[in-house]
Coordinates of C-alpha atoms in Angstrom, one line a residue:
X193 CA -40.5 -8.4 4.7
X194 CA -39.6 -4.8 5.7
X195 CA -39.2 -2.7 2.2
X196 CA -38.0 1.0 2.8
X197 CA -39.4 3.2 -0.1
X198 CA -37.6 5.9 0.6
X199 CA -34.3 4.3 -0.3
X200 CA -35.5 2.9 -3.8
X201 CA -36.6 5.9 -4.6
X202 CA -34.1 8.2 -3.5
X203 CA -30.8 5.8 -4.3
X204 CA -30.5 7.0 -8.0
X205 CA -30.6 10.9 -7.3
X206 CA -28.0 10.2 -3.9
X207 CA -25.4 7.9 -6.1
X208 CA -25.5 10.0 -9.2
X209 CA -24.9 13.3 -7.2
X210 CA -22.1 11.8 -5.2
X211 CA -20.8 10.4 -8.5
X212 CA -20.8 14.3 -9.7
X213 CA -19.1 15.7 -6.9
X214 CA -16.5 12.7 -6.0
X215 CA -13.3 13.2 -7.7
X216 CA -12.5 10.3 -10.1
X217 CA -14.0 11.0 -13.3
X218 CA -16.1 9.4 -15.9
X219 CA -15.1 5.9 -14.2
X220 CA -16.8 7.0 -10.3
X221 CA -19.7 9.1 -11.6
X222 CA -20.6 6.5 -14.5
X223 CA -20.1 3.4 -11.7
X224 CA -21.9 5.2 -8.6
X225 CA -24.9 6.0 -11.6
X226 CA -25.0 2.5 -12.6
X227 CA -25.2 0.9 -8.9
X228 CA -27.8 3.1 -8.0
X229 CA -30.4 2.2 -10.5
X230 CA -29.9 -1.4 -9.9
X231 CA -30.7 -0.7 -6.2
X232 CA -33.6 0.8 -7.5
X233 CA -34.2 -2.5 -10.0
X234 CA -33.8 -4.5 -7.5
X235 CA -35.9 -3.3 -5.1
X236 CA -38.7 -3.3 -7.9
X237 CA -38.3 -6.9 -8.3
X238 CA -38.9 -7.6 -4.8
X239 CA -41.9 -5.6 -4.5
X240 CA -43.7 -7.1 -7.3
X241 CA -42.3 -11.3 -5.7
X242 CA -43.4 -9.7 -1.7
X243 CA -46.8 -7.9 -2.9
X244 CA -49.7 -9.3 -1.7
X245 CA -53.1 -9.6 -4.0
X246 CA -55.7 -7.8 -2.7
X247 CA -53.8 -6.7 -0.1
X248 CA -54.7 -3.2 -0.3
X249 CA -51.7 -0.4 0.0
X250 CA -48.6 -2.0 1.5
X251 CA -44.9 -0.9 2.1
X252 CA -46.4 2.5 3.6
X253 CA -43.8 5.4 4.6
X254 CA -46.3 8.0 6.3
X255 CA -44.7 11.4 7.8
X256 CA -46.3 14.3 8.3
X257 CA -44.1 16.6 6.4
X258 CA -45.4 20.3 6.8
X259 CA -48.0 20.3 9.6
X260 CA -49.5 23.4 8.7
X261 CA -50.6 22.8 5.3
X262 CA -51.8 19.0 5.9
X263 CA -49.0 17.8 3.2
X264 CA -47.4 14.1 4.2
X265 CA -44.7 12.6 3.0
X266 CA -46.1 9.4 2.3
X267 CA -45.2 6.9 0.1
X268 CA -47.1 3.3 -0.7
X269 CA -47.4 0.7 -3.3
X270 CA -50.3 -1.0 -4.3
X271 CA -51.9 -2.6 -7.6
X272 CA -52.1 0.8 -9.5
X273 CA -48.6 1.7 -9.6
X274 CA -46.6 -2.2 -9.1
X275 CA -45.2 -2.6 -12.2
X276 CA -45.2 0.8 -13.0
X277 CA -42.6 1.3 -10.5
X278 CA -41.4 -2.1 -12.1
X279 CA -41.3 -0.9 -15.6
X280 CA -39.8 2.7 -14.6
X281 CA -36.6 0.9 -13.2
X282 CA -36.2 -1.6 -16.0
X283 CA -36.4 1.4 -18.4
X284 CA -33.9 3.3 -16.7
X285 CA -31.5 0.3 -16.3
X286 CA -31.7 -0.1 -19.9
X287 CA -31.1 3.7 -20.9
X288 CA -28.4 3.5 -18.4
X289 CA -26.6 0.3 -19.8
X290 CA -27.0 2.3 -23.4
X291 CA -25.8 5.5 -21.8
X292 CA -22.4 3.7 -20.7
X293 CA -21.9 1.9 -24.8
X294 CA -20.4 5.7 -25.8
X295 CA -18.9 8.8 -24.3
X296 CA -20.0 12.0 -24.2
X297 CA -18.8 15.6 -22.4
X298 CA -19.6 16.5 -19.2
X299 CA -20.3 12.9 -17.9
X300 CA -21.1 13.6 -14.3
X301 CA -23.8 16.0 -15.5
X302 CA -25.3 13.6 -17.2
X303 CA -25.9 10.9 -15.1
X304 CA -26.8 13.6 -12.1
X305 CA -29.6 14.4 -14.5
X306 CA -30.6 10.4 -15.6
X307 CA -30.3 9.7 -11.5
X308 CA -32.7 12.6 -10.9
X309 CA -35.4 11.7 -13.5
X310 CA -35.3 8.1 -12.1
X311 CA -35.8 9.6 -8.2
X312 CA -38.5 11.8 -9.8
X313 CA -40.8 9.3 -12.2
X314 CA -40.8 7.4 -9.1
X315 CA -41.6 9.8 -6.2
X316 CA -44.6 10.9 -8.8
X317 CA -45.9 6.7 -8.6
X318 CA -45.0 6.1 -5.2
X319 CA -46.8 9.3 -3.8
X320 CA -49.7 9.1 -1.8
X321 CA -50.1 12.6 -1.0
X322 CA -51.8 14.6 -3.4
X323 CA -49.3 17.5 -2.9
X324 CA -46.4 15.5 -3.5
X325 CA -47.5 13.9 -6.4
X326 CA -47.8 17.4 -8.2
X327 CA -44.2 18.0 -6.9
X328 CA -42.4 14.8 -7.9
X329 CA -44.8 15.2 -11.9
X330 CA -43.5 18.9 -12.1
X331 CA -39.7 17.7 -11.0
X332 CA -39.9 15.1 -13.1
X333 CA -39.3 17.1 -16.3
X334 CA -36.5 19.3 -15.3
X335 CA -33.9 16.7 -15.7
X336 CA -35.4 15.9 -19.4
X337 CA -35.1 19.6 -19.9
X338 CA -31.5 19.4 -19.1
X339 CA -30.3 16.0 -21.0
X340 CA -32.1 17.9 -24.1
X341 CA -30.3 21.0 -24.0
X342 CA -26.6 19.6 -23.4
X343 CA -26.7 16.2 -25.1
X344 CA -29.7 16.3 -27.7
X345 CA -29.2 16.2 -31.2
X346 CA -29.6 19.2 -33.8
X347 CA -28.5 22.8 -33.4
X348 CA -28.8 24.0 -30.0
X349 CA -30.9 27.0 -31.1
X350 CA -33.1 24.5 -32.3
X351 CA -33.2 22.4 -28.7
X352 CA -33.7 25.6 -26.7
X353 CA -36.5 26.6 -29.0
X354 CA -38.3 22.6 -28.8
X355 CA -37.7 21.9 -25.2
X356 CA -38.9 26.1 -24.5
X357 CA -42.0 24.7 -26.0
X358 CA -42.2 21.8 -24.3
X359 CA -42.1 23.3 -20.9
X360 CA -44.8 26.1 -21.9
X361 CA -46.5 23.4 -22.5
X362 CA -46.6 21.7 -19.6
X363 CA -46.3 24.3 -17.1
X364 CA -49.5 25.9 -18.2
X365 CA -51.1 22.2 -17.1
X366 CA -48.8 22.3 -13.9
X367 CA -50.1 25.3 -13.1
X368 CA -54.0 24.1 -13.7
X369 CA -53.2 20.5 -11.9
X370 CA -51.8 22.7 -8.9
X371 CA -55.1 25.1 -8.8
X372 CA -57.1 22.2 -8.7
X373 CA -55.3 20.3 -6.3
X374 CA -55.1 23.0 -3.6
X375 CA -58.9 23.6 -4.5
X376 CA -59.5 19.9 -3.7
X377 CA -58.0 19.5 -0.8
X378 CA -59.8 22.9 0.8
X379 CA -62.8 22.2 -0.4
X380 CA -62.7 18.9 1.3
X381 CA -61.2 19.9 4.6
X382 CA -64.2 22.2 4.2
X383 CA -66.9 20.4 3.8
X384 CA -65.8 17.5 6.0
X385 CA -64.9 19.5 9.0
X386 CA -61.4 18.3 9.1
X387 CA -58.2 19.7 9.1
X388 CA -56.6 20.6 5.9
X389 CA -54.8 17.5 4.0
X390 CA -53.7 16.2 1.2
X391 CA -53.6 12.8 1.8
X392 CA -55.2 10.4 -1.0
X393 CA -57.2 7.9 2.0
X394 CA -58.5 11.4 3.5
X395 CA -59.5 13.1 0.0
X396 CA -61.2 9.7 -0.4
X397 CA -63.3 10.1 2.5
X398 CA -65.1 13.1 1.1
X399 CA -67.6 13.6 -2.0
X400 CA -67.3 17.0 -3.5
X401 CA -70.3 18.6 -5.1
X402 CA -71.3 17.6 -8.5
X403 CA -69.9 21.7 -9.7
X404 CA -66.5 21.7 -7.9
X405 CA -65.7 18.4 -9.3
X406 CA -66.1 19.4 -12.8
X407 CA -64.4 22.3 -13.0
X408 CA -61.2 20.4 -11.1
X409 CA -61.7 17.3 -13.4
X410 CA -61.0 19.6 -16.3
X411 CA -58.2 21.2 -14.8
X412 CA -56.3 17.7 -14.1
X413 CA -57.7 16.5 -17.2
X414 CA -55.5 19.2 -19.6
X415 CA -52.6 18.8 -17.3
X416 CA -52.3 15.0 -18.0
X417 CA -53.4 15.1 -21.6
X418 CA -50.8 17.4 -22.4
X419 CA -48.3 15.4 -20.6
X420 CA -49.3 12.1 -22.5
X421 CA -49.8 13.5 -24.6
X422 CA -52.8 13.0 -26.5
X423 CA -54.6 14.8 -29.7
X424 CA -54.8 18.0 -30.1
X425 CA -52.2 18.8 -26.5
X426 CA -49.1 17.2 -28.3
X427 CA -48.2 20.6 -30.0
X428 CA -44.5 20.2 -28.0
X429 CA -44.2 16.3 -28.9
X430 CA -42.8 16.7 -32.7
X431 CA -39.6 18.9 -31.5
X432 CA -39.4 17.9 -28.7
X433 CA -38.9 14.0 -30.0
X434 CA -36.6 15.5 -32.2
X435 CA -34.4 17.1 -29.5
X436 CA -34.2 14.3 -26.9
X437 CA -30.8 12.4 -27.0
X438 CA -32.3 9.0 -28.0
X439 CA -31.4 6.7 -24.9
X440 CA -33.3 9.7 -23.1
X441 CA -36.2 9.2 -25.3
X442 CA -36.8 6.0 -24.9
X443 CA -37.3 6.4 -21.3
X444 CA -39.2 9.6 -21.4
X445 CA -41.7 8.1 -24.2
X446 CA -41.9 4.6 -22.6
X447 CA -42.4 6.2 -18.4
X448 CA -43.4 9.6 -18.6
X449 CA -46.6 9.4 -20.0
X450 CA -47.9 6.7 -18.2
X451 CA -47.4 8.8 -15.3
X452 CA -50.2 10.6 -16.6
X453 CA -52.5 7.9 -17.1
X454 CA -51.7 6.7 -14.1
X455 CA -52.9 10.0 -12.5
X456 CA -56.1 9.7 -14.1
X457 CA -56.6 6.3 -12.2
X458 CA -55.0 7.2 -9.4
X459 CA -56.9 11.2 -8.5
X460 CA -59.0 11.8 -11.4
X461 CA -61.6 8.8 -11.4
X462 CA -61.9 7.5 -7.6
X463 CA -61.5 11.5 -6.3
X464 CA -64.1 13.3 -8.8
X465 CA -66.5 10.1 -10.0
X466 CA -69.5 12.4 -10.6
X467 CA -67.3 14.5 -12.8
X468 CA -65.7 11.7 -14.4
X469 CA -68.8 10.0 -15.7
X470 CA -70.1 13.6 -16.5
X471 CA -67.1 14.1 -18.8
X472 CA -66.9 10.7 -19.8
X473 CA -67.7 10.7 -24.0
X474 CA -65.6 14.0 -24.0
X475 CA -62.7 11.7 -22.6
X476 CA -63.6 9.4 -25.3
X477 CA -63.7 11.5 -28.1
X478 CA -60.5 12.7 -27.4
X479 CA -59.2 9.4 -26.7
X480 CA -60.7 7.9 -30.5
X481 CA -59.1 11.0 -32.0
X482 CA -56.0 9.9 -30.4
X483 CA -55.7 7.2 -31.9
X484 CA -56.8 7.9 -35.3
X485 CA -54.7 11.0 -35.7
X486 CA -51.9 9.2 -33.9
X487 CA -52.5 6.3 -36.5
X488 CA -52.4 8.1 -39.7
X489 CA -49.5 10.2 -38.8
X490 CA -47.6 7.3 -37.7
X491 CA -47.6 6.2 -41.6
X492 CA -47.2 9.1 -43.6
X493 CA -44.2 10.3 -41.5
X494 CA -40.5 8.8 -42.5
X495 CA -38.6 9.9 -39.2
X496 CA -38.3 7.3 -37.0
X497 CA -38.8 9.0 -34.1
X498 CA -41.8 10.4 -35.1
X499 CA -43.0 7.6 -36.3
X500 CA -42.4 6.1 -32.4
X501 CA -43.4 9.2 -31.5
X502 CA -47.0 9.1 -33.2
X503 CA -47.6 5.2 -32.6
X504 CA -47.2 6.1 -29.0
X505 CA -49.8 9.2 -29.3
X506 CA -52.1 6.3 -30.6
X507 CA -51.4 3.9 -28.0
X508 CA -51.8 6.3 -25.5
X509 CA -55.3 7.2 -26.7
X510 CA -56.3 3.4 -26.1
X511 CA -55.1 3.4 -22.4
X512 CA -57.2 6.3 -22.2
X513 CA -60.3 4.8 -23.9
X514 CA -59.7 2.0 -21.3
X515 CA -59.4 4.4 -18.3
X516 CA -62.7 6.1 -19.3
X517 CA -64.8 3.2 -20.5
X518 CA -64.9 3.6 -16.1
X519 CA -65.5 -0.5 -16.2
X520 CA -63.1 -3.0 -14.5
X521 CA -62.0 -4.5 -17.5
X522 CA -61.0 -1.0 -19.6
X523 CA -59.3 0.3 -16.4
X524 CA -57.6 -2.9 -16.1
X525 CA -56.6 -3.2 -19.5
X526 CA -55.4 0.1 -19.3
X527 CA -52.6 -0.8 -16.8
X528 CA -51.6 -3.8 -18.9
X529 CA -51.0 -1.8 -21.6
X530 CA -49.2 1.0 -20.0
X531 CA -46.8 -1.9 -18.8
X532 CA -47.0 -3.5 -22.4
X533 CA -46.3 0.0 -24.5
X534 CA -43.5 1.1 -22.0
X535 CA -41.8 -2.7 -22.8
X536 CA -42.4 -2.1 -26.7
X537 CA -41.9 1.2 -27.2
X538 CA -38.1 1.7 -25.4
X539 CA -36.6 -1.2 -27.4
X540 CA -38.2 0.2 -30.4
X541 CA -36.3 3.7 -29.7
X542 CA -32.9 1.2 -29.4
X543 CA -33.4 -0.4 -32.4
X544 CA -34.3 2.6 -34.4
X545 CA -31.1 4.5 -33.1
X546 CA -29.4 1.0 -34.0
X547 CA -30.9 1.2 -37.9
X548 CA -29.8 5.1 -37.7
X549 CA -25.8 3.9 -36.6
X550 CA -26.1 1.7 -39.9
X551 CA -27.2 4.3 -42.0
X552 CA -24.6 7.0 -41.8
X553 CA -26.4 8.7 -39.1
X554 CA -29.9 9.1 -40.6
X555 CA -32.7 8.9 -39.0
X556 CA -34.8 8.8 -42.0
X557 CA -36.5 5.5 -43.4
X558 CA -35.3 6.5 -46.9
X559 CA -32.0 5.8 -46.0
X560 CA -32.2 2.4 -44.6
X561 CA -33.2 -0.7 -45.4
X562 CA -31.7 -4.3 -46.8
X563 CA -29.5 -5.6 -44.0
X564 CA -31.9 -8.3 -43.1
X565 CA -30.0 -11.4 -44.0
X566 CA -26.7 -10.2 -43.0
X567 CA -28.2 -9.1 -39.4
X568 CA -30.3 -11.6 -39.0
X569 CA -30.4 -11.6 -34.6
X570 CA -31.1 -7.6 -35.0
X571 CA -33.8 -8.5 -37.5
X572 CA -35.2 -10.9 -35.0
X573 CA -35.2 -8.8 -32.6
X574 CA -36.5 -5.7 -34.4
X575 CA -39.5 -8.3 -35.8
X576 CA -40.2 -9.6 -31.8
X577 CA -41.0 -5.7 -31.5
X578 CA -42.8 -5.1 -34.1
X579 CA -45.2 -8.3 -33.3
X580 CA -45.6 -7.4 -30.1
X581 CA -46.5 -3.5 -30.9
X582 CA -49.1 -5.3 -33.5
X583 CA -50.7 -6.8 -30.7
X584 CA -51.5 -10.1 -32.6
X585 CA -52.8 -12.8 -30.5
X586 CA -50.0 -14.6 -28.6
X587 CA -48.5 -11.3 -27.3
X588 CA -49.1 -9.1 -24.2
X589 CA -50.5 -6.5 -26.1
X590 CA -53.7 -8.2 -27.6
X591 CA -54.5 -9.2 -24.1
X592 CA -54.6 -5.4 -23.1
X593 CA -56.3 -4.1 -26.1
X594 CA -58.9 -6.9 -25.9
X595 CA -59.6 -5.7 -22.3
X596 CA -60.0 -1.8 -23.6
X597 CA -61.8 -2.4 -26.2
X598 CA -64.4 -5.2 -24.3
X599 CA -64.6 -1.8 -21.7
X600 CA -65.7 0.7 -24.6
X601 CA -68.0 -2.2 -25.8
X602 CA -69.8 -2.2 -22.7
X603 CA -69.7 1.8 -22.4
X604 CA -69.6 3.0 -26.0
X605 CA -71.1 0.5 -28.6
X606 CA -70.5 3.2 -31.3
X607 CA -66.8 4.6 -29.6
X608 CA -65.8 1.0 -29.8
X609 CA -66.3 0.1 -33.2
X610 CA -64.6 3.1 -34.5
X611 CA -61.6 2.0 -32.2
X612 CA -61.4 -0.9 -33.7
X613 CA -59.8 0.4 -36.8
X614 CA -56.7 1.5 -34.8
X615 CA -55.6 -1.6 -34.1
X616 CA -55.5 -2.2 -38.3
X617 CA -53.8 1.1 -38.8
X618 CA -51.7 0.3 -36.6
X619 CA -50.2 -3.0 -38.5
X620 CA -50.0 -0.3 -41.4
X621 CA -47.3 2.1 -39.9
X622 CA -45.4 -0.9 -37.9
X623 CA -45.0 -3.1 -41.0
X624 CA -44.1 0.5 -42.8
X625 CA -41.2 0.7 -40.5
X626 CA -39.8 -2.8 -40.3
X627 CA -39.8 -3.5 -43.7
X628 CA -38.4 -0.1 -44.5
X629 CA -35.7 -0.6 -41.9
X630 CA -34.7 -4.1 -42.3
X631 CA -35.6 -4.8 -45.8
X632 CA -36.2 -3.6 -49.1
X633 CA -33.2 -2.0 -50.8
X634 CA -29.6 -1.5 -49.3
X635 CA -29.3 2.2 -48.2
X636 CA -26.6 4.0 -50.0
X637 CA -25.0 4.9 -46.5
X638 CA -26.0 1.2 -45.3
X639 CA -23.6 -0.6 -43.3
X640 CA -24.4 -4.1 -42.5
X641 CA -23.6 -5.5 -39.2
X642 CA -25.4 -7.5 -36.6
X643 CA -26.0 -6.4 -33.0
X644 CA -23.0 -6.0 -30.8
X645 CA -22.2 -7.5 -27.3
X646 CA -23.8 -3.7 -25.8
X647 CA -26.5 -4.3 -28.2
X648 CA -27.8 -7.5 -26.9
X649 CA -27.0 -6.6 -22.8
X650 CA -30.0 -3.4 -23.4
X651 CA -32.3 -5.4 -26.2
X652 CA -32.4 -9.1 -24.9
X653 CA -33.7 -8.3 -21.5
X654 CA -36.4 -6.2 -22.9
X655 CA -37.4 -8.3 -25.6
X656 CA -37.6 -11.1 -22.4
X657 CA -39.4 -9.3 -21.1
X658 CA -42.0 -9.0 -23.6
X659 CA -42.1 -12.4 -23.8
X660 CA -42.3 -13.4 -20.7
X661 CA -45.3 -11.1 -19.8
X662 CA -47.0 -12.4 -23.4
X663 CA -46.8 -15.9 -21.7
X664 CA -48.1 -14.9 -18.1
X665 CA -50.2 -12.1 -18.5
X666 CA -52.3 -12.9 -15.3
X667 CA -49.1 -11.9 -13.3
X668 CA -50.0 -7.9 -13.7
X669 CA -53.7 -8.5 -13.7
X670 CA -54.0 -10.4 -10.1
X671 CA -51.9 -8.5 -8.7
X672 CA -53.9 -5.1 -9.8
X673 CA -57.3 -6.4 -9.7
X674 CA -58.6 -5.2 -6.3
X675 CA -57.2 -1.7 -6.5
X676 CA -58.0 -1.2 -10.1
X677 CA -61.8 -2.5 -9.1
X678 CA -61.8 0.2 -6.3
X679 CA -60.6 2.8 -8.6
X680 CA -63.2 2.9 -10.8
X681 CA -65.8 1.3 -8.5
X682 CA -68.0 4.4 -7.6
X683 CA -67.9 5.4 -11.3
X684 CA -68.9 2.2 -12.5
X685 CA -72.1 1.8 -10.0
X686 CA -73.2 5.5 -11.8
X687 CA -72.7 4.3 -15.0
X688 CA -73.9 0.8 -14.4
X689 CA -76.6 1.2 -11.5
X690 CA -78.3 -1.2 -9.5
X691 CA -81.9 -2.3 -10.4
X692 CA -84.6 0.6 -9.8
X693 CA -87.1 0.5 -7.4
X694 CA -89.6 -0.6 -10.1
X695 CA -87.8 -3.3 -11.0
X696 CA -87.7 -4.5 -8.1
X697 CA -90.9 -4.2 -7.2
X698 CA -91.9 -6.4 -10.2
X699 CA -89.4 -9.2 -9.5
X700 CA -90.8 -9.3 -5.7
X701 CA -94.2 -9.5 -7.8
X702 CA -93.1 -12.2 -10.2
X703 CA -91.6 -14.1 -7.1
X704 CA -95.2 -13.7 -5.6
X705 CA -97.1 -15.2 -8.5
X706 CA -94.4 -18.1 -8.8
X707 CA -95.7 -18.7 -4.8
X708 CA -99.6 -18.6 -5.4
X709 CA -100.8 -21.9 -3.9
X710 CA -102.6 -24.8 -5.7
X711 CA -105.9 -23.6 -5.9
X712 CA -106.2 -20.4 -5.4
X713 CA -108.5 -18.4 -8.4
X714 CA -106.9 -16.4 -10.9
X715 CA -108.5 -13.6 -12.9
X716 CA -109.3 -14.0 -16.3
X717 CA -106.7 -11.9 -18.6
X718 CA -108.7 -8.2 -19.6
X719 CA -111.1 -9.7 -16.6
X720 CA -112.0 -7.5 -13.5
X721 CA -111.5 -9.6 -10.4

């Protein structure tokens, strides 16, 4: 089947723009926005139904793009970024399908901005060019920066001064990512011979010395972290959560950082393995502290975003501990859980903004609570979520955290039991908010209804979703097996090295002794022969 990547990824941006500039108003721009992200959904589907296991990268759109600097356009899918590019679009269908339940001014804007952060996440996963990847993750942001400042909640004084933050933030790791790319990529043309390129199958061909890749590890490393972002780079995440219009943040919180991870997987790990396993614990360390700090802020907060917010700082540290536990099964529970925290986390935003509609416009847990039994199909839904982000066994989730957390076992003994307690904290702070939401005492703003007809068109897909990936989990791991095995494979085999010579020797002389004939004399033990 002939699957052009170039018009998936580019039908979002194209429709929303001519949307914006077509006259017909709020009907054209918000119908043009809409088709093209179910091009782009649909598409996604059949790319995860065509892909073929083990198949190595498929769907490849390779042009040489600007000759004198080596940089391609070249686009690809394979088992690292599937349903990445899977969840993306489902995301952004949802947010869109939310986006259209109210109005708001300058319409056209707005979905010119949605349609260019869908064209972005996705140029940033379907990249295979390490120039273009650092385009497509510094584009991606610009569009977030925009739906912030015109629709977000709050003052605008306030938004300026959040999003400002959250774009110091990340351009001082743009800046680092795009040193150490450009170092990379010269460096290797270098040492190989070659002609300068950025290509990820010729950066593969080269091994960097042990000194250049740690410096350029640490340089990617800070740019992703902070984008995750994990403890202590999520200085920006607090405001910024606060500012994002809440469709908007359910997308940025449940994509954008798993672009990230997904760097680490896709440049980080296979490009600089010497520096990777040098700077493994560090990446642990960081990962654990993650997760606890993530944890126990998750439960002392009573925003609901932050409380989203933080849970996802946590969850995000596990897909780390995965990624750096450099062992098949961490890396590969890593992916499963990016899938599984993107699928939890944006219907968890909805339902919070849901609770927040019932409660005068609060977004505070104080306010809510006690409209279980008269909505009991938004309770159901808001408890399917709340499972599900528990990871009991059953769900999605526990499959991916089992994975991790057998990786650190292997690599960390004493990383891994510490990790464990995350996964009890984190029944603490999601409890905390469902009962706190849903039951308890009726708010003194509380309005009880149940979900509405464009309630259930964004929730019951997701929560299907959920499900259906809880039932058949093997679905993401087949298909992601080989790649995610050749990610981490020269990692692994320094971390996990074959028998020494020594051994050897002694099994060849075990085997020997097993093959002494009938017979033959053997020397007394503390004998001389």
């Amino acid at each position: 089947m002939t699957i052009h990547l170039s018009i998936m990824l580019w039908a979002p941006a194209a429709l929303a723009l001519a949307g914006a500039l077509i006259p017909g108003g709020r009907t054209v721009s918000r119908a043009l926005a809409g088709v093209g992200t179910l091009i782009a959904l649909g598409y996604a589907i059949t790319l995860v139904a065509d892909y073929k296991s083990g198949g190595g990268l498929q769907y490849v759109t390779d042009r040489m793009w600007i000759r004198e600097l080596g940089i391609h356009y070249k686009l690809g899918v394979d088992g690292l970024n599937l349903f990445l590019i899977l969840l993306t679009s489902v995301l952004f269908t949802a947010t869109t399908l939310w986006s259209l339940s109210s109005e708001r001014a300058r319409e056209g804007q707005y979905w010119l901005q949605l349609g260019l952060a869908h064209s972005f996440v996705l140029g940033s996963l379907m990249a295979q060019d390490l120039a273009l990847f650092v385009a497509f993750f510094d584009l991606m942001l610009i569009p977030f920066f925009f739906l912030s400042l015109g629709w977000g909640g709050g003052r605008r004084d306030e938004r300026i001064a959040a999003i400002t933050k959250l774009v110091i933030y990340t351009l001082v790791g743009s800046l680092l990512m795009l040193t150490a790319a450009i170092a990379l990529a010269v460096l290797s043309a270098s040492q190989s011979g070659n002609d300068l390129s950025f290509a990820f199958t010729d950066l593969q061909k080269v091994t960097l010395t042990k000194g250049s890749q740690e410096w350029i590890f640490l340089c990617f490393a800070a740019a992703f972290l902070v984008k995750m972002p994990s403890f202590p780079f999520h200085g920006w995440m607090p405001d910024g959560y606060k500012a994002m219009p809440m469709p908007v943040l359910a997308v940025f919180s449940g994509v954008l950082s798993k672009v990230a991870a997904y760097g680490f997987l896709r440049i980080v790990v296979p490009l600089l393995p010497d520096a990777a396993v040098h700077f493994q614990t560090l990446m642990l360390l960081i990962a654990l502290a993650s997760v606890l700090y993530g944890s126990v802020m998750a439960f002392t907060t009573t925003n609901t975003r932050l409380i989203l917010g933080y849970s996802s700082l946590a969850q995000l540290g596990f897909i780390v501990l995965g990624i750096f536990s450099l062992t098949e099964q961490g890396a590969q529970g890593a992916i499963l859980q990016s899938v599984n925290h993107g699928l939890v986390v944006a219907p968890a935003f909805f339902l919070a903004g849901a609770a927040a509609v019932r409660s005068g416009g609060s977004e505070d847990l104080r306010d809510m609570g006690g409209i279980a039994f008269r909505a009991p199909v938004l309770t159901t839904i808001f408890l399917i979520v709340a499972m599900a982000n528990l990871a009991i066994p059953g769900s999605s989730n526990f499959v991916g955290e089992f994975l991790i957390l057998l990786g650190v076992f292997n690599a960390k003994l004493a990383i891994a039991c510490i990790a464990f307690t995350g996964v009890a904290l984190a029944s603490v702070y999601t409890l905390r908010l469902f009962i706190r939401a849903m039951h308890n005492r009726v708010g003194q703003d509380v309005t009880s209804r149940d979900v509405s007809l464009g309630d259930a068109v964004v929730l019951v897909p997701l929560v299907l979703c959920i499900l259906g990936l809880a039932l058949y989990p093997q679905l993401a791991l087949k298909k992601g097996e080989q790649t995610v095995k050749g990610s981490v494979a020269a990692a692994r085999a320094m971390t996990h090295p074959p028998k020494t010579a020594a051994a050897a020797q002694n099994g060849s002389v075990l085997n020997t002794v097993k093959t002494v004939p009938a017979g033959t004399p053997v020397p007394a033990t503390g004998g001389t022969p």
